[in-house]
PDB file of C-alpha atoms in Angstrom:
ATOM      1  CA  UNK Y   1       0.006  -0.094   0.044  1.00  0.00           C
ATOM      2  CA  UNK Y   2       1.003   3.586  -0.719  1.00  0.00           C
ATOM      3  CA  UNK Y   3       0.245   6.254   1.839  1.00  0.00           C
ATOM      4  CA  UNK Y   4      -0.330   9.676   0.584  1.00  0.00           C
ATOM      5  CA  UNK Y   5      -1.485  12.044   3.178  1.00  0.00           C
ATOM      6  CA  UNK Y   6      -1.263  12.243   7.037  1.00  0.00           C
ATOM      7  CA  UNK Y   7      -3.162  14.733   9.299  1.00  0.00           C
ATOM      8  CA  UNK Y   8      -4.107  15.168  13.040  1.00  0.00           C
ATOM      9  CA  UNK Y   9      -7.517  16.641  14.090  1.00  0.00           C
ATOM     10  CA  UNK Y  10      -8.123  18.901  17.256  1.00  0.00           C
ATOM     11  CA  UNK Y  11      -8.702  15.799  19.416  1.00  0.00           C
ATOM     12  CA  UNK Y  12      -5.461  14.341  18.305  1.00  0.00           C
ATOM     13  CA  UNK Y  13      -6.978  11.526  16.045  1.00  0.00           C
ATOM     14  CA  UNK Y  14      -4.653  10.476  13.167  1.00  0.00           C
ATOM     15  CA  UNK Y  15      -5.929  10.202   9.651  1.00  0.00           C
ATOM     16  CA  UNK Y  16      -4.167   8.700   6.716  1.00  0.00           C
ATOM     17  CA  UNK Y  17      -4.949   8.352   2.963  1.00  0.00           C
ATOM     18  CA  UNK Y  18      -3.611   5.415   0.969  1.00  0.00           C
ATOM     19  CA  UNK Y  19      -4.156   3.426  -2.005  1.00  0.00           C
ATOM     20  CA  UNK Y  20      -4.042  -0.359  -1.890  1.00  0.00           C
ATOM     21  CA  UNK Y  21      -1.809  -2.407  -4.326  1.00  0.00           C
ATOM     22  CA  UNK Y  22      -4.843  -4.274  -4.747  1.00  0.00           C
ATOM     23  CA  UNK Y  23      -7.372  -1.646  -5.169  1.00  0.00           C
ATOM     24  CA  UNK Y  24     -10.118  -3.774  -6.726  1.00  0.00           C
ATOM     25  CA  UNK Y  25     -10.188  -5.791  -3.629  1.00  0.00           C
ATOM     26  CA  UNK Y  26      -9.866  -2.925  -1.039  1.00  0.00           C
ATOM     27  CA  UNK Y  27     -12.536  -0.257  -1.491  1.00  0.00           C
ATOM     28  CA  UNK Y  28     -10.874   1.924   1.286  1.00  0.00           C
ATOM     29  CA  UNK Y  29      -8.715   4.860   1.130  1.00  0.00           C
ATOM     30  CA  UNK Y  30      -8.998   6.745   4.540  1.00  0.00           C
ATOM     31  CA  UNK Y  31      -8.116   5.258   8.169  1.00  0.00           C
ATOM     32  CA  UNK Y  32      -8.523   7.001  11.471  1.00  0.00           C
ATOM     33  CA  UNK Y  33      -6.585   6.095  14.651  1.00  0.00           C
ATOM     34  CA  UNK Y  34      -7.076   7.263  18.150  1.00  0.00           C
ATOM     35  CA  UNK Y  35      -4.324   9.639  19.568  1.00  0.00           C
ATOM     36  CA  UNK Y  36      -2.495   6.549  21.053  1.00  0.00           C
ATOM     37  CA  UNK Y  37      -2.312   4.793  17.653  1.00  0.00           C
ATOM     38  CA  UNK Y  38      -4.865   2.013  18.518  1.00  0.00           C
ATOM     39  CA  UNK Y  39      -8.380   1.428  17.028  1.00  0.00           C
ATOM     40  CA  UNK Y  40      -7.637   1.770  13.233  1.00  0.00           C
ATOM     41  CA  UNK Y  41     -10.824   2.372  11.520  1.00  0.00           C
ATOM     42  CA  UNK Y  42     -11.570   2.473   7.874  1.00  0.00           C
ATOM     43  CA  UNK Y  43     -13.790   5.505   6.970  1.00  0.00           C
ATOM     44  CA  UNK Y  44     -15.970   5.588   3.910  1.00  0.00           C
ATOM     45  CA  UNK Y  45     -18.694   7.789   5.050  1.00  0.00           C
ATOM     46  CA  UNK Y  46     -21.184   5.349   3.624  1.00  0.00           C
ATOM     47  CA  UNK Y  47     -20.107   5.526  -0.027  1.00  0.00           C
ATOM     48  CA  UNK Y  48     -17.359   4.986  -2.540  1.00  0.00           C
ATOM     49  CA  UNK Y  49     -17.076   8.429  -4.088  1.00  0.00           C
ATOM     50  CA  UNK Y  50     -14.201   9.383  -1.788  1.00  0.00           C
ATOM     51  CA  UNK Y  51     -11.955   6.587  -3.064  1.00  0.00           C
ATOM     52  CA  UNK Y  52     -12.402   7.122  -6.780  1.00  0.00           C
ATOM     53  CA  UNK Y  53      -8.931   7.712  -8.074  1.00  0.00           C
ATOM     54  CA  UNK Y  54      -5.476   7.673  -6.167  1.00  0.00           C
ATOM     55  CA  UNK Y  55      -5.349   9.774  -3.172  1.00  0.00           C
ATOM     56  CA  UNK Y  56      -2.511  12.307  -3.192  1.00  0.00           C
ATOM     57  CA  UNK Y  57      -3.104  14.846  -0.567  1.00  0.00           C
ATOM     58  CA  UNK Y  58      -4.870  15.441   2.573  1.00  0.00           C
ATOM     59  CA  UNK Y  59      -5.561  18.721   4.552  1.00  0.00           C
ATOM     60  CA  UNK Y  60      -7.456  19.280   7.699  1.00  0.00           C
ATOM     61  CA  UNK Y  61      -9.268  22.701   8.111  1.00  0.00           C
ATOM     62  CA  UNK Y  62     -11.127  24.113  11.098  1.00  0.00           C
ATOM     63  CA  UNK Y  63     -13.878  26.334   9.476  1.00  0.00           C
ATOM     64  CA  UNK Y  64     -16.386  28.742  10.857  1.00  0.00           C
ATOM     65  CA  UNK Y  65     -18.013  27.555  14.009  1.00  0.00           C
ATOM     66  CA  UNK Y  66     -15.040  25.266  14.758  1.00  0.00           C
ATOM     67  CA  UNK Y  67     -16.233  22.302  12.654  1.00  0.00           C
ATOM     68  CA  UNK Y  68     -13.337  20.436  11.262  1.00  0.00           C
ATOM     69  CA  UNK Y  69     -13.286  19.145   7.562  1.00  0.00           C
ATOM     70  CA  UNK Y  70     -10.890  16.959   5.459  1.00  0.00           C
ATOM     71  CA  UNK Y  71      -9.877  18.100   1.990  1.00  0.00           C
ATOM     72  CA  UNK Y  72      -8.669  15.253  -0.330  1.00  0.00           C
ATOM     73  CA  UNK Y  73      -6.762  15.741  -3.595  1.00  0.00           C
ATOM     74  CA  UNK Y  74      -6.250  12.764  -6.090  1.00  0.00           C
ATOM     75  CA  UNK Y  75      -4.467  12.096  -9.273  1.00  0.00           C
ATOM     76  CA  UNK Y  76      -7.858  12.173 -11.245  1.00  0.00           C
ATOM     77  CA  UNK Y  77      -7.750  15.845 -10.658  1.00  0.00           C
ATOM     78  CA  UNK Y  78     -10.659  15.722  -8.012  1.00  0.00           C
ATOM     79  CA  UNK Y  79     -10.927  17.844  -4.842  1.00  0.00           C
ATOM     80  CA  UNK Y  80     -13.216  16.278  -2.203  1.00  0.00           C
ATOM     81  CA  UNK Y  81     -14.406  17.951   1.187  1.00  0.00           C
ATOM     82  CA  UNK Y  82     -15.460  15.539   3.761  1.00  0.00           C
ATOM     83  CA  UNK Y  83     -16.508  15.295   7.359  1.00  0.00           C
ATOM     84  CA  UNK Y  84     -14.117  13.572   9.648  1.00  0.00           C
ATOM     85  CA  UNK Y  85     -16.033  10.311   9.299  1.00  0.00           C
ATOM     86  CA  UNK Y  86     -15.463  10.246   5.369  1.00  0.00           C
ATOM     87  CA  UNK Y  87     -18.970  11.646   4.480  1.00  0.00           C
ATOM     88  CA  UNK Y  88     -18.700  13.561   1.209  1.00  0.00           C
ATOM     89  CA  UNK Y  89     -19.738  17.210   1.507  1.00  0.00           C
ATOM     90  CA  UNK Y  90     -18.843  17.959  -2.113  1.00  0.00           C
ATOM     91  CA  UNK Y  91     -16.655  16.780  -4.839  1.00  0.00           C
ATOM     92  CA  UNK Y  92     -15.288  18.774  -7.852  1.00  0.00           C
TER      93      UNK Y  92
END
């Protein structure tokens, strides 16, 4: 697997984007761990839109009201904004 983005949220949870070497068998591309590195959890937000293409960048932003979002870039020239659980807010 190739890792492409790593960020930490305000609660110190760790997020990683990756692409599997066997991408047809692994539909995931985002993992979250607890601050102590345990509890790895695949995040899809209930869909497959996030993992279309090869992830290549990840940024965490705190927006008005203090809500945090992840911004994902990929090699398919797609930019995706998600909630921290991977739910897609928008994709362009």
